[in-house]
Tab-separated table of C-alpha atoms in Angstrom:
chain	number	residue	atom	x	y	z
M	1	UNK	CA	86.278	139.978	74.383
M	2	UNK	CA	87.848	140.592	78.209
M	3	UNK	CA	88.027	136.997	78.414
M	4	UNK	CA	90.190	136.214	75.481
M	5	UNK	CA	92.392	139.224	76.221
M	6	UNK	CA	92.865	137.711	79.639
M	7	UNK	CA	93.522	134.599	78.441
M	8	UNK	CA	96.238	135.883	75.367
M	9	UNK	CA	97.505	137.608	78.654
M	10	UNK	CA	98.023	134.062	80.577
M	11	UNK	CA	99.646	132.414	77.451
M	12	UNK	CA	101.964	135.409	77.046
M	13	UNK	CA	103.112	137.229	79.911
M	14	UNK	CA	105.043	139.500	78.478
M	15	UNK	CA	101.641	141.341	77.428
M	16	UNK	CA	99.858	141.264	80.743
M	17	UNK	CA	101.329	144.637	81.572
M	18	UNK	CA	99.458	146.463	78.643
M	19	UNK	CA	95.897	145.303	80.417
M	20	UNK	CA	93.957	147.226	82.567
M	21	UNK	CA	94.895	146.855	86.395
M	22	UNK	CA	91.421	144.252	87.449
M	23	UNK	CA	92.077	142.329	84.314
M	24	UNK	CA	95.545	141.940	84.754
M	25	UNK	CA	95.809	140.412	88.103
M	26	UNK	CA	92.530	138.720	89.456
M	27	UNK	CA	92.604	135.791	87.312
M	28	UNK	CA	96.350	135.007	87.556
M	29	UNK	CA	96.525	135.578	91.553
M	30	UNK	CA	93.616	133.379	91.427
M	31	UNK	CA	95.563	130.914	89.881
M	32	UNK	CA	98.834	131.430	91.865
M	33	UNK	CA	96.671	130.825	94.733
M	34	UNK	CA	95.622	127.184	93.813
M	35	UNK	CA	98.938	126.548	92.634
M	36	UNK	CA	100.634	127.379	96.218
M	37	UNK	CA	97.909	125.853	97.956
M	38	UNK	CA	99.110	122.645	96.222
M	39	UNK	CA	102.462	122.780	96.973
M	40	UNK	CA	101.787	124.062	100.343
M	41	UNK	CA	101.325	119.942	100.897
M	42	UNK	CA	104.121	118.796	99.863
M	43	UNK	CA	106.769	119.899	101.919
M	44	UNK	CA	105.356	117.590	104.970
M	45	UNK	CA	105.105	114.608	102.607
M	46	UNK	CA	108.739	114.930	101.229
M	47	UNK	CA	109.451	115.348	105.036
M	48	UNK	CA	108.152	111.959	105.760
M	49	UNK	CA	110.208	110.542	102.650
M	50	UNK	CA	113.390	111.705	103.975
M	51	UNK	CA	112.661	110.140	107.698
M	52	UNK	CA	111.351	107.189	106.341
M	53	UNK	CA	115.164	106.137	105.319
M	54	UNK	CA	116.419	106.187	108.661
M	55	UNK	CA	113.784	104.464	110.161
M	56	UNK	CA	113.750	101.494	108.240
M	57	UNK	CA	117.269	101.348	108.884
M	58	UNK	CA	116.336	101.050	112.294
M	59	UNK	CA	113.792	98.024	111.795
M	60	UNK	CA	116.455	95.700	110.243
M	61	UNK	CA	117.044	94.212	113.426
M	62	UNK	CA	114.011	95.515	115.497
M	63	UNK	CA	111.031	97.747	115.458
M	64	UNK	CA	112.109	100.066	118.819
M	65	UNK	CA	115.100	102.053	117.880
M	66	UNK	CA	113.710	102.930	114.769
M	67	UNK	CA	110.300	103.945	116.253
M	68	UNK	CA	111.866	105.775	119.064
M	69	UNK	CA	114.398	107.553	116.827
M	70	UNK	CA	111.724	108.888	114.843
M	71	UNK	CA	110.077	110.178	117.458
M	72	UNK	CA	112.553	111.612	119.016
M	73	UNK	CA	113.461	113.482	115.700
M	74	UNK	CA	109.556	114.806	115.765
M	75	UNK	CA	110.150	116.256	119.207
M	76	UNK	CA	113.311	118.199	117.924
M	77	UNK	CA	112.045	119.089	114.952
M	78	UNK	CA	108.793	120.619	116.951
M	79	UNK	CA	111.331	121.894	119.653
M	80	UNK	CA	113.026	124.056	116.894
M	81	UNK	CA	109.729	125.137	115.311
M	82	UNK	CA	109.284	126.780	118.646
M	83	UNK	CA	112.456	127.964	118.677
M	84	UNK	CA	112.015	129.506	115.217
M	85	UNK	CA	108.772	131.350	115.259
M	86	UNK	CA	110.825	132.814	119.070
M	87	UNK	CA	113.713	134.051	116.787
M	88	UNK	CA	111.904	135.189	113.377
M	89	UNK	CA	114.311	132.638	111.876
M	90	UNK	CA	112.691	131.515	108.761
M	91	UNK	CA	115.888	129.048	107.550
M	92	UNK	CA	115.298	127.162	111.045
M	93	UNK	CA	111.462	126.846	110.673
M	94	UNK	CA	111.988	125.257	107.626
M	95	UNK	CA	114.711	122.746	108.571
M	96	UNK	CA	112.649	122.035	112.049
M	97	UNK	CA	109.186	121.323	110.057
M	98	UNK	CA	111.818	119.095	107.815
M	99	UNK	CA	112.584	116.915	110.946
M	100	UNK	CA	109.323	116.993	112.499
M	101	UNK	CA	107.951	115.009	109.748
M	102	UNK	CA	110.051	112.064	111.438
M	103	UNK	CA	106.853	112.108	114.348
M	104	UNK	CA	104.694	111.330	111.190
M	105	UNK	CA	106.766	108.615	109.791
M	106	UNK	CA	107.008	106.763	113.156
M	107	UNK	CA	103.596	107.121	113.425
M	108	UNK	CA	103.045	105.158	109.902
M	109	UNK	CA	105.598	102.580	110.524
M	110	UNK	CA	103.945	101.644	113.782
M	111	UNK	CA	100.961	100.093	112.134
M	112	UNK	CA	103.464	97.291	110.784
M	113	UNK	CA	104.904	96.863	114.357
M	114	UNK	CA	101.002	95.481	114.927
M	115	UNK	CA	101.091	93.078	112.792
M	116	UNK	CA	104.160	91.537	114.172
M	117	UNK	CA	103.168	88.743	115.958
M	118	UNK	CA	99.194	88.942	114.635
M	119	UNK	CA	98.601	85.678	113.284
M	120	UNK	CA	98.646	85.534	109.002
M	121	UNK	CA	94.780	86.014	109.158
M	122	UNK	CA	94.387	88.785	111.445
M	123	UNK	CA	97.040	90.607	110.743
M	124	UNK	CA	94.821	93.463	109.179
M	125	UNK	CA	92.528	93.533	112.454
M	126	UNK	CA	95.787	93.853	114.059
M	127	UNK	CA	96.869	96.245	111.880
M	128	UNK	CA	93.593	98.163	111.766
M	129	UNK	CA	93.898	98.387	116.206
M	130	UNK	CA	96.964	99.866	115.898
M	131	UNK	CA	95.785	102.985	112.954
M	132	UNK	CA	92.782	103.578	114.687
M	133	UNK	CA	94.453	104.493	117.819
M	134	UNK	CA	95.758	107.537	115.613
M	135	UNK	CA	92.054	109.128	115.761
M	136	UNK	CA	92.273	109.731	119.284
M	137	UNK	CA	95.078	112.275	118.562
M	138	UNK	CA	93.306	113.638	115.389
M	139	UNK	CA	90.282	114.549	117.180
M	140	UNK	CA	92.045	115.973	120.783
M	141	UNK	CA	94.553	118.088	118.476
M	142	UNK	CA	92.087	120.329	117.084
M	143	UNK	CA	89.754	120.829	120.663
M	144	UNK	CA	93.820	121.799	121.924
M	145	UNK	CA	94.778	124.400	119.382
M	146	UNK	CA	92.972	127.282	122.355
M	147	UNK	CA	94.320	126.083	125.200
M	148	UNK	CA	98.079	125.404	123.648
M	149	UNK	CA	97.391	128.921	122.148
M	150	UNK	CA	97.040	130.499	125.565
M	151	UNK	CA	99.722	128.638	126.997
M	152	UNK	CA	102.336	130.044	124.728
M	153	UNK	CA	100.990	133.336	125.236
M	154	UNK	CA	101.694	132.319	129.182
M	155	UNK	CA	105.217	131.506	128.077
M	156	UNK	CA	105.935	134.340	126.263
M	157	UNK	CA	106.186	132.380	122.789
M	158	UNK	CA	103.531	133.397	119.611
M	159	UNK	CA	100.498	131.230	119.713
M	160	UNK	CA	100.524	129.473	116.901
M	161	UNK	CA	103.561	127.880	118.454
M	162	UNK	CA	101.325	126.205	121.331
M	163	UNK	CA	100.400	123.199	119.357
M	164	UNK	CA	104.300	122.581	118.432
M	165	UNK	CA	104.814	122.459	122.051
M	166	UNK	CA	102.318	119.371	123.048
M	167	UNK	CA	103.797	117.882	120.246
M	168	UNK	CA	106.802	117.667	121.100
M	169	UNK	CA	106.156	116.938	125.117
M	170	UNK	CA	104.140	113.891	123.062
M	171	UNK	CA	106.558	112.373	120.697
M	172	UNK	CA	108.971	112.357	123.760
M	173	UNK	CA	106.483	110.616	125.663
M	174	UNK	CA	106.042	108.428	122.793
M	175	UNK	CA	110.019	107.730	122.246
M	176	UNK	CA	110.159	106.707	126.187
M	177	UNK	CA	107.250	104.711	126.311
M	178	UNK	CA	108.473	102.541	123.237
M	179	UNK	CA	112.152	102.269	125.061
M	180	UNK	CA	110.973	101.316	128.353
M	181	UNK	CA	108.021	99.284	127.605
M	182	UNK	CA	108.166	97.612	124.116
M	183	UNK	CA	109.814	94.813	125.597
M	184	UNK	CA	110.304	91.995	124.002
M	185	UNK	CA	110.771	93.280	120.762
M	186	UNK	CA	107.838	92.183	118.493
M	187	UNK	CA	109.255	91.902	115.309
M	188	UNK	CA	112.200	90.258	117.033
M	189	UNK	CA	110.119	87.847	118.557
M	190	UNK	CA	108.278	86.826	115.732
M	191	UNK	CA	111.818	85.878	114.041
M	192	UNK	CA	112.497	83.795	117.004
M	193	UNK	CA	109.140	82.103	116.966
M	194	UNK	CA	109.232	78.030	116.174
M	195	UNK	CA	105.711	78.946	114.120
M	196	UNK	CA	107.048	81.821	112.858
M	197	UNK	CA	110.039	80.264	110.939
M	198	UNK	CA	107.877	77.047	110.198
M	199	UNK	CA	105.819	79.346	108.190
M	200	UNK	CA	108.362	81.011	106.925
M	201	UNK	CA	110.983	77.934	105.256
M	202	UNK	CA	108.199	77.599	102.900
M	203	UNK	CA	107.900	81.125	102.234
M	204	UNK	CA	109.625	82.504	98.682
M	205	UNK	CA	113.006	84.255	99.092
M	206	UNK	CA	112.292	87.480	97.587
M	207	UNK	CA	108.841	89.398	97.772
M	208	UNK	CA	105.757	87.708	96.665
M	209	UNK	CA	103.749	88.720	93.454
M	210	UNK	CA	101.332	90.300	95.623
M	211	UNK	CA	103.570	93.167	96.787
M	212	UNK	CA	103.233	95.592	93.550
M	213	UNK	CA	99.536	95.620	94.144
M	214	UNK	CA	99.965	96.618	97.666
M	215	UNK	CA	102.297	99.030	96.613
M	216	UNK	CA	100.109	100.426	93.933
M	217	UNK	CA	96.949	100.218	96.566
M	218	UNK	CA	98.955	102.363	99.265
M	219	UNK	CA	100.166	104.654	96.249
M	220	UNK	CA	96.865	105.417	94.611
M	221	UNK	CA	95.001	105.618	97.870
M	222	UNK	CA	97.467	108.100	99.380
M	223	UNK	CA	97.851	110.501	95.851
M	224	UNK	CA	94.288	110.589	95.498
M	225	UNK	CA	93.340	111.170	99.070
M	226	UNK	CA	95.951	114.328	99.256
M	227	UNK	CA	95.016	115.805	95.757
M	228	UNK	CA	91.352	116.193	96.443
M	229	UNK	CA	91.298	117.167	99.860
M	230	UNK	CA	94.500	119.903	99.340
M	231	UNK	CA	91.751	121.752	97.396
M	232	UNK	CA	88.302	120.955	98.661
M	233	UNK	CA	88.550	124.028	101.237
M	234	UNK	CA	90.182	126.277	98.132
M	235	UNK	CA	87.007	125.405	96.204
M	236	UNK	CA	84.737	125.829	98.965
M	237	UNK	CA	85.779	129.551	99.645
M	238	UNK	CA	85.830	130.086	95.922
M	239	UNK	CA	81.789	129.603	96.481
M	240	UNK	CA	81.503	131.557	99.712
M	241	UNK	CA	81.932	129.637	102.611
M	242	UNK	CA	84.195	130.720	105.356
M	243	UNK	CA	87.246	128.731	107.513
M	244	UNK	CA	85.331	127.194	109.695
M	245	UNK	CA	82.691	125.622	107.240
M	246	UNK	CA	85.581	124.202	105.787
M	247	UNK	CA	87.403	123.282	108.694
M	248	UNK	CA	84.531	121.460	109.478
M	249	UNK	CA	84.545	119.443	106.332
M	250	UNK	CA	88.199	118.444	106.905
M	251	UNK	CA	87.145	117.305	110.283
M	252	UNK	CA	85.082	115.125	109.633
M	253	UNK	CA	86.900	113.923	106.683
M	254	UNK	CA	89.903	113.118	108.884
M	255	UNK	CA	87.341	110.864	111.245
M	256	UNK	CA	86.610	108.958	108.215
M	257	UNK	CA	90.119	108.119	107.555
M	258	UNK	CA	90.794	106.087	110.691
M	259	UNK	CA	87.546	105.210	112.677
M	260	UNK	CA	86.215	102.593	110.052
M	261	UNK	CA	89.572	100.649	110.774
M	262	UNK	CA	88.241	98.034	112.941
M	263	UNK	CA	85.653	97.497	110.429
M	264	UNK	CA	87.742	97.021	107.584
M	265	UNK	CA	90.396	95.047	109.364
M	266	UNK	CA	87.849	92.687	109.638
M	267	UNK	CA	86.004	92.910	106.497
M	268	UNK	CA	90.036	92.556	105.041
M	269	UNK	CA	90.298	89.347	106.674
M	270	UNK	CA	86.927	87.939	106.474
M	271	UNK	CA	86.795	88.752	102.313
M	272	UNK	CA	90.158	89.122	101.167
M	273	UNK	CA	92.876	91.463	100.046
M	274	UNK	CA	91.887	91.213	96.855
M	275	UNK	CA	88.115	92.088	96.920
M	276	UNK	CA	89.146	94.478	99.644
M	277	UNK	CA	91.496	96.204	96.568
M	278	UNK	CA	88.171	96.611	94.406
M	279	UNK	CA	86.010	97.734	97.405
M	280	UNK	CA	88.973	100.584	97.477
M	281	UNK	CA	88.980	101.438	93.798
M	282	UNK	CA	85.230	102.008	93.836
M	283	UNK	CA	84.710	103.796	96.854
M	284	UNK	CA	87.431	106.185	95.753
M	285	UNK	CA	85.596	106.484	92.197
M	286	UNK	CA	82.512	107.239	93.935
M	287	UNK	CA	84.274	109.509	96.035
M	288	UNK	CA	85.813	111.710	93.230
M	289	UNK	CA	82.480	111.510	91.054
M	290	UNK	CA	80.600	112.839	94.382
M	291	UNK	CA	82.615	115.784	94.981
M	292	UNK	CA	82.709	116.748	91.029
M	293	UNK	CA	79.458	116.472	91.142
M	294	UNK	CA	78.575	118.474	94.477
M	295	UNK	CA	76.918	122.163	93.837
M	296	UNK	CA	79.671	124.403	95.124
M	297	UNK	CA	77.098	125.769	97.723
M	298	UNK	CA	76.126	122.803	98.975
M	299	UNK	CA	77.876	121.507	102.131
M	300	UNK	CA	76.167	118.707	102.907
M	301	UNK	CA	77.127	117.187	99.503
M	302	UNK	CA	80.547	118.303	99.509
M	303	UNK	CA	80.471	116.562	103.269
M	304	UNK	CA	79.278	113.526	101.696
M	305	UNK	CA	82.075	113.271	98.876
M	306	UNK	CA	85.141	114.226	101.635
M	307	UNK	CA	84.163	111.577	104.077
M	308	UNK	CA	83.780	108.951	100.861
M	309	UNK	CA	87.219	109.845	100.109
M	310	UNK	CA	88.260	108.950	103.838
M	311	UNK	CA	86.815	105.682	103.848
M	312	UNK	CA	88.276	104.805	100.660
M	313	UNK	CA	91.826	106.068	101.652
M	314	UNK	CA	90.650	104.248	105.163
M	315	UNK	CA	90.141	100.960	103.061
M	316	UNK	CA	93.662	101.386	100.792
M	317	UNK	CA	95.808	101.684	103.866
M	318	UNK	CA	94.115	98.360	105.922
M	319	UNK	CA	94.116	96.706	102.746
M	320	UNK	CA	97.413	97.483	101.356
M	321	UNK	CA	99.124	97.070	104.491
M	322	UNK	CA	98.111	93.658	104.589
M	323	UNK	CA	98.995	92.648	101.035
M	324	UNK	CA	102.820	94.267	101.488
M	325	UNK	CA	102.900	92.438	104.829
M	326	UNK	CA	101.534	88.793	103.306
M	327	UNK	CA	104.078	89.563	100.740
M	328	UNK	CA	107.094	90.221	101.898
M	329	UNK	CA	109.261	87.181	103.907
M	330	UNK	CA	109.586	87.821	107.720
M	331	UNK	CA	113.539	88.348	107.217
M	332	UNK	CA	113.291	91.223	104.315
M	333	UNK	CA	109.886	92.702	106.283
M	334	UNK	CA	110.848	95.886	107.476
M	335	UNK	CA	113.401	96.957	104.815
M	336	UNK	CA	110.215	96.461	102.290
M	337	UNK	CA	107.851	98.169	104.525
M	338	UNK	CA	110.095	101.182	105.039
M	339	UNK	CA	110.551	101.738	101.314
M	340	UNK	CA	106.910	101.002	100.713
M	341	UNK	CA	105.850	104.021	103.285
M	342	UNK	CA	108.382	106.366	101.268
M	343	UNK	CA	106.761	105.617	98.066
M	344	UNK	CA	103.522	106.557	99.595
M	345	UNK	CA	105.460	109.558	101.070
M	346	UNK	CA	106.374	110.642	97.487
M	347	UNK	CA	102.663	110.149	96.078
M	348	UNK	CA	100.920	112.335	98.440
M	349	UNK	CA	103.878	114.927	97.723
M	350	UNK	CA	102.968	114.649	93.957
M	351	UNK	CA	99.145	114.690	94.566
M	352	UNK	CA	99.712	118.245	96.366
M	353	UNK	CA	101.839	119.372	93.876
M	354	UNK	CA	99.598	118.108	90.783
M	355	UNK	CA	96.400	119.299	92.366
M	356	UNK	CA	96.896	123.112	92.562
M	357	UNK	CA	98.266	122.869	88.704
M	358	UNK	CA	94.863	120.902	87.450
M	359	UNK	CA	92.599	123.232	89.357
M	360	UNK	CA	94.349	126.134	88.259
M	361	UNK	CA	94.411	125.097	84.605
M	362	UNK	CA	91.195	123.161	84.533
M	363	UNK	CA	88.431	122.928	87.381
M	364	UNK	CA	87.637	121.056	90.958
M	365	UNK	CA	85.019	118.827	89.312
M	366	UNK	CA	88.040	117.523	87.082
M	367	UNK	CA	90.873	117.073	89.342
M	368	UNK	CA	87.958	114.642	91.634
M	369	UNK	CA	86.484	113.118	88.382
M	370	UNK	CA	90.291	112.163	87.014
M	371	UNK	CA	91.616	111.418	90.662
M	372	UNK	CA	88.561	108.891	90.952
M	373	UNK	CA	89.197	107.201	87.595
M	374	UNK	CA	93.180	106.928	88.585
M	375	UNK	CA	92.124	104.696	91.772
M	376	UNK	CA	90.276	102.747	89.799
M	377	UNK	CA	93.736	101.298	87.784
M	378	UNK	CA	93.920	99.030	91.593
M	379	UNK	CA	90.950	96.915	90.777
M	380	UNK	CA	91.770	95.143	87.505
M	381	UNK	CA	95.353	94.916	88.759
M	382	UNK	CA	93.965	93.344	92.235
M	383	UNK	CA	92.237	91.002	90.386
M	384	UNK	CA	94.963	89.733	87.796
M	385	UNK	CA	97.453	89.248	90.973
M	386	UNK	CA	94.782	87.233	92.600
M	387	UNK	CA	94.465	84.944	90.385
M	388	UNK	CA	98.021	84.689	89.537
M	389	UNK	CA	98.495	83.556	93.570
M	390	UNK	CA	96.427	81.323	93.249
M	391	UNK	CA	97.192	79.425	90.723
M	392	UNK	CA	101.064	79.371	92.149
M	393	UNK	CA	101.597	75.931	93.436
């Protein structure tokens, strides 16, 4: 009986105010919860979608300005974070978070600047050097939140603020590294290359058939990656488990993402972009089934679902960076790849967004179960492009 009165409550809100106080408001904050938690992510995403414009601007002629432009955006935007949380200004904090999503776009776009001058089959191992590099950063920014904490505090400035500040010390550093030392430019160079344009007369005017299942790899990857991690630690404290349990779930979910990508660059090269896209689907199925299927009190399990999901996401990124690269003539390259990284930026926006709405309407064992069976659409569409490329003269 309480539940359907809570639930004739939900449907029509007008009527929630004649319940009794508990009833009223524990299931709909509950809700409200899972629903901000979702959009929470998307901000940052739609971030990187706005940068991402600008940048590939940047790459029509070469890969430095661009790069270094973004980063140098990152440091401002980090720069006025700082400056925000200092003043209490609320309007600035959100404008600075806008622009320090440019750090994350440059760091994105860089993985293409790899594959530059990589030869056509190991451009994924070169791509897969360049994205593992990222870890290194993932792992040190955690083990840095104390110390940056403390030297705020040193400076005056609120804590949380210390992280902001090595950030934006390292997308400077980044910027002026790139402007003093990425010399020639690669992407330049490769234009100017004898092999380079030999391979390249033969190559079709406008993007190959390959590039919509990149596209769609990068897409699914990314969307299903944000949705079911945005709400793994939501569901875990639903069952009990405190911050750090879950903080150390996202941990080592976030090592998954980039340390297999020497291992997949390879296995991308040695197999193929197309097995590589099935590979993708299924770990990503298996991923989603895992965590629906994981007890809510059981870590380990949960553990075991989250760093499926990173490999999976780990094996999308290799493998659809290589397709959209394979696919795209040298000339048109960085245009493509610059829209390509905003359409990823707009999926993981939507996942966040989506995800708080399904769990808050439905369950966590759904959103993973319908997330898995969504990365699956990559394999039959892998495999229909495949064989269309190969039976291209």
């Amino acid at each position: 009986m309480r539940t359907r009165r809570i639930r004739r409550a939900e449907a029509h809100p007008d009527r929630a105010a004649r319940l009794p106080g508990p009833q009223r408001c524990r299931p709909r904050r509950r809700c409200h919860r899972r629903r901000a938690a979702g959009r929470a992510a998307a901000p940052q995403h739609l971030a990187v979608r706005a940068a991402h414009r600008p940048a590939h601007r940047g790459h029509r002629r070469c890969r430095r300005p661009g790069l270094a432009a973004g980063y140098l955006t990152g440091a401002l935007g980090g720069a006025g974070v700082v400056t925000a949380a200092a003043l209490g200004n609320p309007s600035l904090l959100f404008v600075s978070l806008f622009l320090y999503g440019a750090g994350t776009t440059s760091n994105l776009q860089a993985r293409y600047a790899g594959a530059d001058l990589a030869a056509p089959r190991q451009r994924a191992r070169a791509t897969s050097t360049v994205i593992v590099a990222t870890t290194a950063g993932g792992i040190a920014g955690p083990l840095l939140a104390t110390p940056a904490g403390h030297l705020a505090t040193a400076l005056h400035l609120p804590e949380l603020t210390g992280l902001f500040l090595l950030s934006t010390v390292a997308f400077t550093l980044a910027a002026l590294t790139l402007l003093i030392w990425l010399r020639p430019d690669p992407l330049l160079l490769a234009r100017a290359l004898p092999a380079a344009s030999a391979s390249d007369e033969g190559a079709p005017a406008r993007p190959g058939p390959g590039l919509p299942v990149g596209v769609l790899v990068l897409v699914l990857s990314q969307l299903v990656m944000v949705a079911v991690m945005t709400m793994t630690p939501i569901h875990m404290h639903a069952h009990g488990f405190g911050t750090a349990a879950s903080g150390l779930v996202i941990a080592l979910h976030t090592g998954s993402m980039y340390l297999p990508s020497p291992l997949t660059g390879r296995l991308v090269d040695r197999f193929g972009a197309a097995v590589m896209s099935v590979v993708t689907a299924g770990t990503l199925l298996a991923a989603g089934v895992a965590a629906a299927l994981a007890p809510g009190r059981s870590i380990v399990l949960i553990t075991v679902a989250l760093v499926l999901l990173g490999v999976g996401w780990n094996f999308g990124l290799v493998t659809g960076t290589a397709i959209v690269t394979d696919s795209t003539p040298l000339a048109a390259r960085a245009k493509v790849q610059g829209l390509v990284d905003v359409a990823i930026a707009v999926a993981g926006a939507a996942g966040g967004l989506a995800s708080g709405i399904v769990v808050a309407t439905t369950s966590y064992p759904i959103l993973a179960v319908l997330s898995g069976a969504l990365a699956f659409v990559a394999a039959p569409a892998a495999l229909v492009a495949a064989r269309r490329s190969s039976a291209r003269p």
